[in-house]
Amino acid sequence: MKQPSSKQQALDHLIKLEQDIQQLAQVHSLATLEHKLKIRQNALEFLFANFMTQINQDDLALLKDIQSKSQAMLQDMQNNKQDKSEQIIKYKNTGKRIRLYSDIAQQK
């Protein structure tokens, strides 16, 4: 993709990426999400490197909104990770119990 030539184009691209990221997070498409996050990081770096002097309070509000959404998404992902870990442990123990009962039944 070619680089944006104005601040507004860079912000529009960033908004589009953020919408894609939020949608991917909702459907749990983690590989594509990681790719989009890297692209967004590059877009942010490009925005600050080339249009820093043009950024105003509205732009900062937009960037803070993106930051808060990212933090919320990260918190949700951490909670999902914890839930999955607990499920794995629960099922892992259940599997051991089933094998134990099977072993006991075969010995009789």
PDB file of N, CA and C in Angstrom:
ATOM      1  N   MET A   1       0.824  -1.178   0.000  1.00  0.00           N
ATOM      2  CA  MET A   1       0.000   0.000   0.000  1.00  0.00           C
ATOM      3  C   MET A   1       0.868   1.241   0.000  1.00  0.00           C
ATOM      4  N   LYS A   2       0.458   2.259  -0.750  1.00  0.00           N
ATOM      5  CA  LYS A   2       1.237   3.484  -0.773  1.00  0.00           C
ATOM      6  C   LYS A   2       0.991   4.285   0.499  1.00  0.00           C
ATOM      7  N   GLN A   3       1.967   5.070   0.872  1.00  0.00           N
ATOM      8  CA  GLN A   3       1.886   5.857   2.095  1.00  0.00           C
ATOM      9  C   GLN A   3       0.933   7.035   1.902  1.00  0.00           C
ATOM     10  N   PRO A   4       0.178   7.389   2.938  1.00  0.00           N
ATOM     11  CA  PRO A   4      -0.714   8.540   2.852  1.00  0.00           C
ATOM     12  C   PRO A   4       0.076   9.830   2.618  1.00  0.00           C
ATOM     13  N   SER A   5      -0.490  10.731   1.839  1.00  0.00           N
ATOM     14  CA  SER A   5       0.215  11.977   1.548  1.00  0.00           C
ATOM     15  C   SER A   5      -0.271  13.135   2.405  1.00  0.00           C
ATOM     16  N   SER A   6      -1.307  12.924   3.199  1.00  0.00           N
ATOM     17  CA  SER A   6      -1.786  13.975   4.095  1.00  0.00           C
ATOM     18  C   SER A   6      -2.134  13.377   5.449  1.00  0.00           C
ATOM     19  N   LYS A   7      -2.251  14.267   6.417  1.00  0.00           N
ATOM     20  CA  LYS A   7      -2.602  13.815   7.769  1.00  0.00           C
ATOM     21  C   LYS A   7      -3.973  13.155   7.769  1.00  0.00           C
ATOM     22  N   GLN A   8      -4.922  13.726   7.040  1.00  0.00           N
ATOM     23  CA  GLN A   8      -6.280  13.171   7.020  1.00  0.00           C
ATOM     24  C   GLN A   8      -6.300  11.769   6.414  1.00  0.00           C
ATOM     25  N   GLN A   9      -5.531  11.558   5.363  1.00  0.00           N
ATOM     26  CA  GLN A   9      -5.444  10.219   4.769  1.00  0.00           C
ATOM     27  C   GLN A   9      -4.848   9.228   5.766  1.00  0.00           C
ATOM     28  N   ALA A  10      -3.826   9.661   6.502  1.00  0.00           N
ATOM     29  CA  ALA A  10      -3.204   8.794   7.502  1.00  0.00           C
ATOM     30  C   ALA A  10      -4.200   8.458   8.612  1.00  0.00           C
ATOM     31  N   LEU A  11      -4.968   9.449   9.048  1.00  0.00           N
ATOM     32  CA  LEU A  11      -5.975   9.202  10.092  1.00  0.00           C
ATOM     33  C   LEU A  11      -7.096   8.303   9.583  1.00  0.00           C
ATOM     34  N   ASP A  12      -7.528   8.519   8.347  1.00  0.00           N
ATOM     35  CA  ASP A  12      -8.573   7.664   7.761  1.00  0.00           C
ATOM     36  C   ASP A  12      -8.107   6.213   7.685  1.00  0.00           C
ATOM     37  N   HIS A  13      -6.850   6.029   7.279  1.00  0.00           N
ATOM     38  CA  HIS A  13      -6.268   4.681   7.212  1.00  0.00           C
ATOM     39  C   HIS A  13      -6.216   4.063   8.610  1.00  0.00           C
ATOM     40  N   LEU A  14      -5.840   4.858   9.576  1.00  0.00           N
ATOM     41  CA  LEU A  14      -5.764   4.387  10.959  1.00  0.00           C
ATOM     42  C   LEU A  14      -7.142   4.009  11.483  1.00  0.00           C
ATOM     43  N   ILE A  15      -8.155   4.794  11.179  1.00  0.00           N
ATOM     44  CA  ILE A  15      -9.523   4.493  11.601  1.00  0.00           C
ATOM     45  C   ILE A  15     -10.001   3.190  10.965  1.00  0.00           C
ATOM     46  N   LYS A  16      -9.712   3.011   9.693  1.00  0.00           N
ATOM     47  CA  LYS A  16     -10.087   1.775   8.983  1.00  0.00           C
ATOM     48  C   LYS A  16      -9.412   0.564   9.628  1.00  0.00           C
ATOM     49  N   LEU A  17      -8.125   0.699   9.937  1.00  0.00           N
ATOM     50  CA  LEU A  17      -7.406  -0.398  10.599  1.00  0.00           C
ATOM     51  C   LEU A  17      -8.012  -0.706  11.965  1.00  0.00           C
ATOM     52  N   GLU A  18      -8.371   0.325  12.697  1.00  0.00           N
ATOM     53  CA  GLU A  18      -8.953   0.121  14.023  1.00  0.00           C
ATOM     54  C   GLU A  18     -10.290  -0.608  13.926  1.00  0.00           C
ATOM     55  N   GLN A  19     -11.100  -0.272  12.944  1.00  0.00           N
ATOM     56  CA  GLN A  19     -12.366  -0.968  12.741  1.00  0.00           C
ATOM     57  C   GLN A  19     -12.124  -2.437  12.410  1.00  0.00           C
ATOM     58  N   ASP A  20     -11.144  -2.705  11.552  1.00  0.00           N
ATOM     59  CA  ASP A  20     -10.798  -4.088  11.214  1.00  0.00           C
ATOM     60  C   ASP A  20     -10.328  -4.849  12.453  1.00  0.00           C
ATOM     61  N   ILE A  21      -9.516  -4.200  13.270  1.00  0.00           N
ATOM     62  CA  ILE A  21      -8.979  -4.836  14.477  1.00  0.00           C
ATOM     63  C   ILE A  21     -10.102  -5.189  15.439  1.00  0.00           C
ATOM     64  N   GLN A  22     -11.023  -4.265  15.649  1.00  0.00           N
ATOM     65  CA  GLN A  22     -12.138  -4.530  16.553  1.00  0.00           C
ATOM     66  C   GLN A  22     -13.006  -5.675  16.038  1.00  0.00           C
ATOM     67  N   GLN A  23     -13.218  -5.712  14.727  1.00  0.00           N
ATOM     68  CA  GLN A  23     -14.017  -6.794  14.146  1.00  0.00           C
ATOM     69  C   GLN A  23     -13.304  -8.137  14.293  1.00  0.00           C
ATOM     70  N   LEU A  24     -12.004  -8.165  14.041  1.00  0.00           N
ATOM     71  CA  LEU A  24     -11.237  -9.403  14.171  1.00  0.00           C
ATOM     72  C   LEU A  24     -11.201  -9.879  15.622  1.00  0.00           C
ATOM     73  N   ALA A  25     -11.133  -8.949  16.551  1.00  0.00           N
ATOM     74  CA  ALA A  25     -11.124  -9.318  17.969  1.00  0.00           C
ATOM     75  C   ALA A  25     -12.449  -9.957  18.372  1.00  0.00           C
ATOM     76  N   GLN A  26     -13.537  -9.473  17.797  1.00  0.00           N
ATOM     77  CA  GLN A  26     -14.841 -10.030  18.134  1.00  0.00           C
ATOM     78  C   GLN A  26     -14.999 -11.458  17.631  1.00  0.00           C
ATOM     79  N   VAL A  27     -14.400 -11.779  16.482  1.00  0.00           N
ATOM     80  CA  VAL A  27     -14.535 -13.132  15.932  1.00  0.00           C
ATOM     81  C   VAL A  27     -13.352 -14.022  16.314  1.00  0.00           C
ATOM     82  N   HIS A  28     -12.458 -13.495  17.157  1.00  0.00           N
ATOM     83  CA  HIS A  28     -11.307 -14.252  17.678  1.00  0.00           C
ATOM     84  C   HIS A  28     -10.393 -14.776  16.572  1.00  0.00           C
ATOM     85  N   SER A  29     -10.154 -13.980  15.553  1.00  0.00           N
ATOM     86  CA  SER A  29      -9.230 -14.344  14.481  1.00  0.00           C
ATOM     87  C   SER A  29      -7.847 -13.829  14.863  1.00  0.00           C
ATOM     88  N   LEU A  30      -7.145 -14.593  15.682  1.00  0.00           N
ATOM     89  CA  LEU A  30      -5.932 -14.096  16.327  1.00  0.00           C
ATOM     90  C   LEU A  30      -4.753 -13.884  15.371  1.00  0.00           C
ATOM     91  N   ALA A  31      -4.566 -14.753  14.404  1.00  0.00           N
ATOM     92  CA  ALA A  31      -3.434 -14.601  13.487  1.00  0.00           C
ATOM     93  C   ALA A  31      -3.597 -13.342  12.644  1.00  0.00           C
ATOM     94  N   THR A  32      -4.784 -13.130  12.111  1.00  0.00           N
ATOM     95  CA  THR A  32      -5.038 -11.943  11.312  1.00  0.00           C
ATOM     96  C   THR A  32      -5.014 -10.706  12.195  1.00  0.00           C
ATOM     97  N   LEU A  33      -5.487 -10.830  13.413  1.00  0.00           N
ATOM     98  CA  LEU A  33      -5.474  -9.717  14.355  1.00  0.00           C
ATOM     99  C   LEU A  33      -4.044  -9.256  14.623  1.00  0.00           C
ATOM    100  N   GLU A  34      -3.153 -10.185  14.838  1.00  0.00           N
ATOM    101  CA  GLU A  34      -1.751  -9.831  15.080  1.00  0.00           C
ATOM    102  C   GLU A  34      -1.167  -9.090  13.884  1.00  0.00           C
ATOM    103  N   HIS A  35      -1.488  -9.549  12.689  1.00  0.00           N
ATOM    104  CA  HIS A  35      -1.004  -8.901  11.471  1.00  0.00           C
ATOM    105  C   HIS A  35      -1.530  -7.461  11.383  1.00  0.00           C
ATOM    106  N   LYS A  36      -2.819  -7.278  11.658  1.00  0.00           N
ATOM    107  CA  LYS A  36      -3.415  -5.941  11.601  1.00  0.00           C
ATOM    108  C   LYS A  36      -2.829  -5.030  12.677  1.00  0.00           C
ATOM    109  N   LEU A  37      -2.531  -5.574  13.846  1.00  0.00           N
ATOM    110  CA  LEU A  37      -1.926  -4.768  14.901  1.00  0.00           C
ATOM    111  C   LEU A  37      -0.545  -4.258  14.493  1.00  0.00           C
ATOM    112  N   LYS A  38       0.206  -5.090  13.806  1.00  0.00           N
ATOM    113  CA  LYS A  38       1.517  -4.654  13.317  1.00  0.00           C
ATOM    114  C   LYS A  38       1.366  -3.554  12.272  1.00  0.00           C
ATOM    115  N   ILE A  39       0.396  -3.703  11.395  1.00  0.00           N
ATOM    116  CA  ILE A  39       0.151  -2.672  10.376  1.00  0.00           C
ATOM    117  C   ILE A  39      -0.284  -1.371  11.051  1.00  0.00           C
ATOM    118  N   ARG A  40      -1.145  -1.473  12.064  1.00  0.00           N
ATOM    119  CA  ARG A  40      -1.589  -0.271  12.783  1.00  0.00           C
ATOM    120  C   ARG A  40      -0.419   0.414  13.473  1.00  0.00           C
ATOM    121  N   GLN A  41       0.476  -0.380  14.057  1.00  0.00           N
ATOM    122  CA  GLN A  41       1.649   0.198  14.714  1.00  0.00           C
ATOM    123  C   GLN A  41       2.487   0.971  13.706  1.00  0.00           C
ATOM    124  N   ASN A  42       2.682   0.405  12.528  1.00  0.00           N
ATOM    125  CA  ASN A  42       3.444   1.101  11.482  1.00  0.00           C
ATOM    126  C   ASN A  42       2.728   2.373  11.043  1.00  0.00           C
ATOM    127  N   ALA A  43       1.397   2.320  10.956  1.00  0.00           N
ATOM    128  CA  ALA A  43       0.623   3.497  10.559  1.00  0.00           C
ATOM    129  C   ALA A  43       0.736   4.604  11.612  1.00  0.00           C
ATOM    130  N   LEU A  44       0.708   4.212  12.875  1.00  0.00           N
ATOM    131  CA  LEU A  44       0.883   5.202  13.945  1.00  0.00           C
ATOM    132  C   LEU A  44       2.269   5.840  13.895  1.00  0.00           C
ATOM    133  N   GLU A  45       3.282   5.016  13.694  1.00  0.00           N
ATOM    134  CA  GLU A  45       4.641   5.539  13.607  1.00  0.00           C
ATOM    135  C   GLU A  45       4.778   6.488  12.421  1.00  0.00           C
ATOM    136  N   PHE A  46       4.176   6.140  11.288  1.00  0.00           N
ATOM    137  CA  PHE A  46       4.219   6.995  10.107  1.00  0.00           C
ATOM    138  C   PHE A  46       3.504   8.322  10.385  1.00  0.00           C
ATOM    139  N   LEU A  47       2.352   8.250  11.048  1.00  0.00           N
ATOM    140  CA  LEU A  47       1.596   9.455  11.367  1.00  0.00           C
ATOM    141  C   LEU A  47       2.422  10.404  12.225  1.00  0.00           C
ATOM    142  N   PHE A  48       3.027   9.885  13.268  1.00  0.00           N
ATOM    143  CA  PHE A  48       3.810  10.746  14.154  1.00  0.00           C
ATOM    144  C   PHE A  48       5.108  11.219  13.503  1.00  0.00           C
ATOM    145  N   ALA A  49       5.702  10.392  12.695  1.00  0.00           N
ATOM    146  CA  ALA A  49       6.962  10.784  12.056  1.00  0.00           C
ATOM    147  C   ALA A  49       6.760  11.887  11.013  1.00  0.00           C
ATOM    148  N   ASN A  50       5.623  11.861  10.315  1.00  0.00           N
ATOM    149  CA  ASN A  50       5.445  12.780   9.198  1.00  0.00           C
ATOM    150  C   ASN A  50       4.472  13.934   9.458  1.00  0.00           C
ATOM    151  N   PHE A  51       3.570  13.770  10.408  1.00  0.00           N
ATOM    152  CA  PHE A  51       2.533  14.784  10.605  1.00  0.00           C
ATOM    153  C   PHE A  51       2.426  15.256  12.056  1.00  0.00           C
ATOM    154  N   MET A  52       3.482  15.121  12.812  1.00  0.00           N
ATOM    155  CA  MET A  52       3.464  15.469  14.236  1.00  0.00           C
ATOM    156  C   MET A  52       3.045  16.919  14.455  1.00  0.00           C
ATOM    157  N   THR A  53       3.542  17.825  13.660  1.00  0.00           N
ATOM    158  CA  THR A  53       3.235  19.243  13.857  1.00  0.00           C
ATOM    159  C   THR A  53       1.791  19.581  13.490  1.00  0.00           C
ATOM    160  N   GLN A  54       1.132  18.725  12.723  1.00  0.00           N
ATOM    161  CA  GLN A  54      -0.234  18.990  12.282  1.00  0.00           C
ATOM    162  C   GLN A  54      -1.294  18.376  13.195  1.00  0.00           C
ATOM    163  N   ILE A  55      -0.881  17.552  14.149  1.00  0.00           N
ATOM    164  CA  ILE A  55      -1.827  16.873  15.030  1.00  0.00           C
ATOM    165  C   ILE A  55      -2.442  17.873  16.002  1.00  0.00           C
ATOM    166  N   ASN A  56      -3.785  17.880  16.062  1.00  0.00           N
ATOM    167  CA  ASN A  56      -4.498  18.804  16.950  1.00  0.00           C
ATOM    168  C   ASN A  56      -5.221  18.018  18.045  1.00  0.00           C
ATOM    169  N   GLN A  57      -6.016  18.723  18.843  1.00  0.00           N
ATOM    170  CA  GLN A  57      -6.700  18.094  19.981  1.00  0.00           C
ATOM    171  C   GLN A  57      -7.713  17.036  19.535  1.00  0.00           C
ATOM    172  N   ASP A  58      -8.398  17.260  18.422  1.00  0.00           N
ATOM    173  CA  ASP A  58      -9.347  16.262  17.914  1.00  0.00           C
ATOM    174  C   ASP A  58      -8.630  14.971  17.530  1.00  0.00           C
ATOM    175  N   ASP A  59      -7.471  15.132  16.921  1.00  0.00           N
ATOM    176  CA  ASP A  59      -6.684  13.961  16.537  1.00  0.00           C
ATOM    177  C   ASP A  59      -6.206  13.213  17.776  1.00  0.00           C
ATOM    178  N   LEU A  60      -5.788  13.968  18.786  1.00  0.00           N
ATOM    179  CA  LEU A  60      -5.348  13.330  20.034  1.00  0.00           C
ATOM    180  C   LEU A  60      -6.502  12.592  20.705  1.00  0.00           C
ATOM    181  N   ALA A  61      -7.705  13.157  20.636  1.00  0.00           N
ATOM    182  CA  ALA A  61      -8.874  12.484  21.201  1.00  0.00           C
ATOM    183  C   ALA A  61      -9.128  11.173  20.470  1.00  0.00           C
ATOM    184  N   LEU A  62      -8.998  11.186  19.143  1.00  0.00           N
ATOM    185  CA  LEU A  62      -9.154   9.961  18.348  1.00  0.00           C
ATOM    186  C   LEU A  62      -8.111   8.923  18.742  1.00  0.00           C
ATOM    187  N   LEU A  63      -6.880   9.351  18.897  1.00  0.00           N
ATOM    188  CA  LEU A  63      -5.801   8.429  19.267  1.00  0.00           C
ATOM    189  C   LEU A  63      -6.001   7.876  20.678  1.00  0.00           C
ATOM    190  N   LYS A  64      -6.500   8.709  21.579  1.00  0.00           N
ATOM    191  CA  LYS A  64      -6.780   8.218  22.937  1.00  0.00           C
ATOM    192  C   LYS A  64      -7.925   7.215  22.926  1.00  0.00           C
ATOM    193  N   ASP A  65      -8.904   7.426  22.065  1.00  0.00           N
ATOM    194  CA  ASP A  65     -10.008   6.477  21.924  1.00  0.00           C
ATOM    195  C   ASP A  65      -9.489   5.129  21.415  1.00  0.00           C
ATOM    196  N   ILE A  66      -8.608   5.179  20.439  1.00  0.00           N
ATOM    197  CA  ILE A  66      -7.990   3.951  19.920  1.00  0.00           C
ATOM    198  C   ILE A  66      -7.208   3.256  21.032  1.00  0.00           C
ATOM    199  N   GLN A  67      -6.490   4.047  21.817  1.00  0.00           N
ATOM    200  CA  GLN A  67      -5.712   3.471  22.917  1.00  0.00           C
ATOM    201  C   GLN A  67      -6.619   2.803  23.941  1.00  0.00           C
ATOM    202  N   SER A  68      -7.721   3.448  24.293  1.00  0.00           N
ATOM    203  CA  SER A  68      -8.620   2.859  25.292  1.00  0.00           C
ATOM    204  C   SER A  68      -9.277   1.589  24.764  1.00  0.00           C
ATOM    205  N   LYS A  69      -9.643   1.579  23.474  1.00  0.00           N
ATOM    206  CA  LYS A  69     -10.211   0.366  22.887  1.00  0.00           C
ATOM    207  C   LYS A  69      -9.186  -0.765  22.881  1.00  0.00           C
ATOM    208  N   SER A  70      -7.945  -0.429  22.612  1.00  0.00           N
ATOM    209  CA  SER A  70      -6.887  -1.443  22.604  1.00  0.00           C
ATOM    210  C   SER A  70      -6.665  -2.012  23.998  1.00  0.00           C
ATOM    211  N   GLN A  71      -6.704  -1.156  25.005  1.00  0.00           N
ATOM    212  CA  GLN A  71      -6.536  -1.631  26.378  1.00  0.00           C
ATOM    213  C   GLN A  71      -7.700  -2.526  26.787  1.00  0.00           C
ATOM    214  N   ALA A  72      -8.912  -2.156  26.390  1.00  0.00           N
ATOM    215  CA  ALA A  72     -10.075  -2.988  26.704  1.00  0.00           C
ATOM    216  C   ALA A  72      -9.977  -4.336  25.994  1.00  0.00           C
ATOM    217  N   MET A  73      -9.536  -4.311  24.737  1.00  0.00           N
ATOM    218  CA  MET A  73      -9.376  -5.549  23.980  1.00  0.00           C
ATOM    219  C   MET A  73      -8.308  -6.435  24.628  1.00  0.00           C
ATOM    220  N   LEU A  74      -7.224  -5.835  25.059  1.00  0.00           N
ATOM    221  CA  LEU A  74      -6.163  -6.588  25.728  1.00  0.00           C
ATOM    222  C   LEU A  74      -6.670  -7.211  27.022  1.00  0.00           C
ATOM    223  N   GLN A  75      -7.464  -6.471  27.786  1.00  0.00           N
ATOM    224  CA  GLN A  75      -8.025  -6.998  29.026  1.00  0.00           C
ATOM    225  C   GLN A  75      -8.961  -8.167  28.744  1.00  0.00           C
ATOM    226  N   ASP A  76      -9.795  -8.032  27.706  1.00  0.00           N
ATOM    227  CA  ASP A  76     -10.689  -9.130  27.315  1.00  0.00           C
ATOM    228  C   ASP A  76      -9.893 -10.364  26.920  1.00  0.00           C
ATOM    229  N   MET A  77      -8.809 -10.152  26.184  1.00  0.00           N
ATOM    230  CA  MET A  77      -7.983 -11.286  25.750  1.00  0.00           C
ATOM    231  C   MET A  77      -7.312 -11.958  26.942  1.00  0.00           C
ATOM    232  N   GLN A  78      -6.881 -11.161  27.923  1.00  0.00           N
ATOM    233  CA  GLN A  78      -6.286 -11.738  29.129  1.00  0.00           C
ATOM    234  C   GLN A  78      -7.327 -12.562  29.896  1.00  0.00           C
ATOM    235  N   ASN A  79      -8.557 -12.037  29.985  1.00  0.00           N
ATOM    236  CA  ASN A  79      -9.621 -12.781  30.667  1.00  0.00           C
ATOM    237  C   ASN A  79      -9.939 -14.077  29.928  1.00  0.00           C
ATOM    238  N   ASN A  80      -9.995 -14.022  28.599  1.00  0.00           N
ATOM    239  CA  ASN A  80     -10.244 -15.228  27.809  1.00  0.00           C
ATOM    240  C   ASN A  80      -9.123 -16.244  27.998  1.00  0.00           C
ATOM    241  N   LYS A  81      -7.897 -15.760  28.060  1.00  0.00           N
ATOM    242  CA  LYS A  81      -6.757 -16.641  28.272  1.00  0.00           C
ATOM    243  C   LYS A  81      -6.872 -17.345  29.619  1.00  0.00           C
ATOM    244  N   GLN A  82      -7.257 -16.591  30.644  1.00  0.00           N
ATOM    245  CA  GLN A  82      -7.422 -17.171  31.972  1.00  0.00           C
ATOM    246  C   GLN A  82      -8.536 -18.214  31.969  1.00  0.00           C
ATOM    247  N   ASP A  83      -9.665 -17.885  31.312  1.00  0.00           N
ATOM    248  CA  ASP A  83     -10.785 -18.826  31.231  1.00  0.00           C
ATOM    249  C   ASP A  83     -10.377 -20.108  30.516  1.00  0.00           C
ATOM    250  N   LYS A  84      -9.662 -19.965  29.413  1.00  0.00           N
ATOM    251  CA  LYS A  84      -9.220 -21.147  28.654  1.00  0.00           C
ATOM    252  C   LYS A  84      -8.264 -21.989  29.491  1.00  0.00           C
ATOM    253  N   SER A  85      -7.374 -21.331  30.222  1.00  0.00           N
ATOM    254  CA  SER A  85      -6.441 -22.072  31.077  1.00  0.00           C
ATOM    255  C   SER A  85      -7.182 -22.881  32.129  1.00  0.00           C
ATOM    256  N   GLU A  86      -8.195 -22.261  32.724  1.00  0.00           N
ATOM    257  CA  GLU A  86      -8.977 -22.974  33.736  1.00  0.00           C
ATOM    258  C   GLU A  86      -9.739 -24.139  33.122  1.00  0.00           C
ATOM    259  N   GLN A  87     -10.266 -23.953  31.910  1.00  0.00           N
ATOM    260  CA  GLN A  87     -10.974 -25.045  31.235  1.00  0.00           C
ATOM    261  C   GLN A  87     -10.025 -26.191  30.924  1.00  0.00           C
ATOM    262  N   ILE A  88      -8.829 -25.861  30.471  1.00  0.00           N
ATOM    263  CA  ILE A  88      -7.845 -26.902  30.148  1.00  0.00           C
ATOM    264  C   ILE A  88      -7.505 -27.701  31.394  1.00  0.00           C
ATOM    265  N   ILE A  89      -7.284 -26.999  32.488  1.00  0.00           N
ATOM    266  CA  ILE A  89      -6.955 -27.690  33.741  1.00  0.00           C
ATOM    267  C   ILE A  89      -8.127 -28.564  34.181  1.00  0.00           C
ATOM    268  N   LYS A  90      -9.337 -28.038  34.066  1.00  0.00           N
ATOM    269  CA  LYS A  90     -10.520 -28.800  34.469  1.00  0.00           C
ATOM    270  C   LYS A  90     -10.654 -30.063  33.628  1.00  0.00           C
ATOM    271  N   TYR A  91     -10.529 -29.937  32.311  1.00  0.00           N
ATOM    272  CA  TYR A  91     -10.671 -31.099  31.445  1.00  0.00           C
ATOM    273  C   TYR A  91      -9.491 -32.051  31.583  1.00  0.00           C
ATOM    274  N   LYS A  92      -8.331 -31.501  31.842  1.00  0.00           N
ATOM    275  CA  LYS A  92      -7.161 -32.343  32.029  1.00  0.00           C
ATOM    276  C   LYS A  92      -7.369 -33.243  33.240  1.00  0.00           C
ATOM    277  N   ASN A  93      -7.852 -32.679  34.311  1.00  0.00           N
ATOM    278  CA  ASN A  93      -8.118 -33.479  35.508  1.00  0.00           C
ATOM    279  C   ASN A  93      -9.209 -34.500  35.253  1.00  0.00           C
ATOM    280  N   THR A  94     -10.227 -34.114  34.493  1.00  0.00           N
ATOM    281  CA  THR A  94     -11.314 -35.040  34.177  1.00  0.00           C
ATOM    282  C   THR A  94     -10.784 -36.224  33.383  1.00  0.00           C
ATOM    283  N   GLY A  95      -9.911 -35.979  32.432  1.00  0.00           N
ATOM    284  CA  GLY A  95      -9.320 -37.060  31.639  1.00  0.00           C
ATOM    285  C   GLY A  95      -8.529 -38.023  32.498  1.00  0.00           C
ATOM    286  N   LYS A  96      -7.801 -37.497  33.438  1.00  0.00           N
ATOM    287  CA  LYS A  96      -7.040 -38.352  34.350  1.00  0.00           C
ATOM    288  C   LYS A  96      -7.978 -39.202  35.190  1.00  0.00           C
ATOM    289  N   ARG A  97      -9.063 -38.607  35.611  1.00  0.00           N
ATOM    290  CA  ARG A  97     -10.026 -39.361  36.420  1.00  0.00           C
ATOM    291  C   ARG A  97     -10.652 -40.483  35.610  1.00  0.00           C
ATOM    292  N   ILE A  98     -10.994 -40.197  34.370  1.00  0.00           N
ATOM    293  CA  ILE A  98     -11.601 -41.222  33.519  1.00  0.00           C
ATOM    294  C   ILE A  98     -10.618 -42.377  33.313  1.00  0.00           C
ATOM    295  N   ARG A  99      -9.355 -42.062  33.052  1.00  0.00           N
ATOM    296  CA  ARG A  99      -8.359 -43.131  32.882  1.00  0.00           C
ATOM    297  C   ARG A  99      -8.184 -43.932  34.168  1.00  0.00           C
ATOM    298  N   LEU A 100      -8.212 -43.242  35.292  1.00  0.00           N
ATOM    299  CA  LEU A 100      -8.097 -43.927  36.574  1.00  0.00           C
ATOM    300  C   LEU A 100      -9.256 -44.888  36.770  1.00  0.00           C
ATOM    301  N   TYR A 101     -10.472 -44.438  36.482  1.00  0.00           N
ATOM    302  CA  TYR A 101     -11.636 -45.319  36.613  1.00  0.00           C
ATOM    303  C   TYR A 101     -11.550 -46.473  35.623  1.00  0.00           C
ATOM    304  N   SER A 102     -11.062 -46.202  34.418  1.00  0.00           N
ATOM    305  CA  SER A 102     -10.914 -47.276  33.420  1.00  0.00           C
ATOM    306  C   SER A 102      -9.907 -48.312  33.889  1.00  0.00           C
ATOM    307  N   ASP A 103      -8.783 -47.845  34.451  1.00  0.00           N
ATOM    308  CA  ASP A 103      -7.780 -48.768  34.956  1.00  0.00           C
ATOM    309  C   ASP A 103      -8.329 -49.624  36.087  1.00  0.00           C
ATOM    310  N   ILE A 104      -9.091 -49.006  36.966  1.00  0.00           N
ATOM    311  CA  ILE A 104      -9.687 -49.735  38.087  1.00  0.00           C
ATOM    312  C   ILE A 104     -10.679 -50.771  37.565  1.00  0.00           C
ATOM    313  N   ALA A 105     -11.495 -50.400  36.586  1.00  0.00           N
ATOM    314  CA  ALA A 105     -12.488 -51.313  36.037  1.00  0.00           C
ATOM    315  C   ALA A 105     -11.812 -52.484  35.343  1.00  0.00           C
ATOM    316  N   GLN A 106     -10.688 -52.273  34.681  1.00  0.00           N
ATOM    317  CA  GLN A 106     -10.002 -53.346  33.985  1.00  0.00           C
ATOM    318  C   GLN A 106      -9.328 -54.301  34.961  1.00  0.00           C
ATOM    319  N   GLN A 107      -8.958 -53.847  36.124  1.00  0.00           N
ATOM    320  CA  GLN A 107      -8.319 -54.710  37.100  1.00  0.00           C
ATOM    321  C   GLN A 107      -9.299 -55.694  37.744  1.00  0.00           C
ATOM    322  N   LYS A 108     -10.575 -55.398  37.747  1.00  0.00           N
ATOM    323  CA  LYS A 108     -11.555 -56.278  38.392  1.00  0.00           C
ATOM    324  C   LYS A 108     -11.961 -57.404  37.509  1.00  0.00           C
TER     325      LYS A 108
END
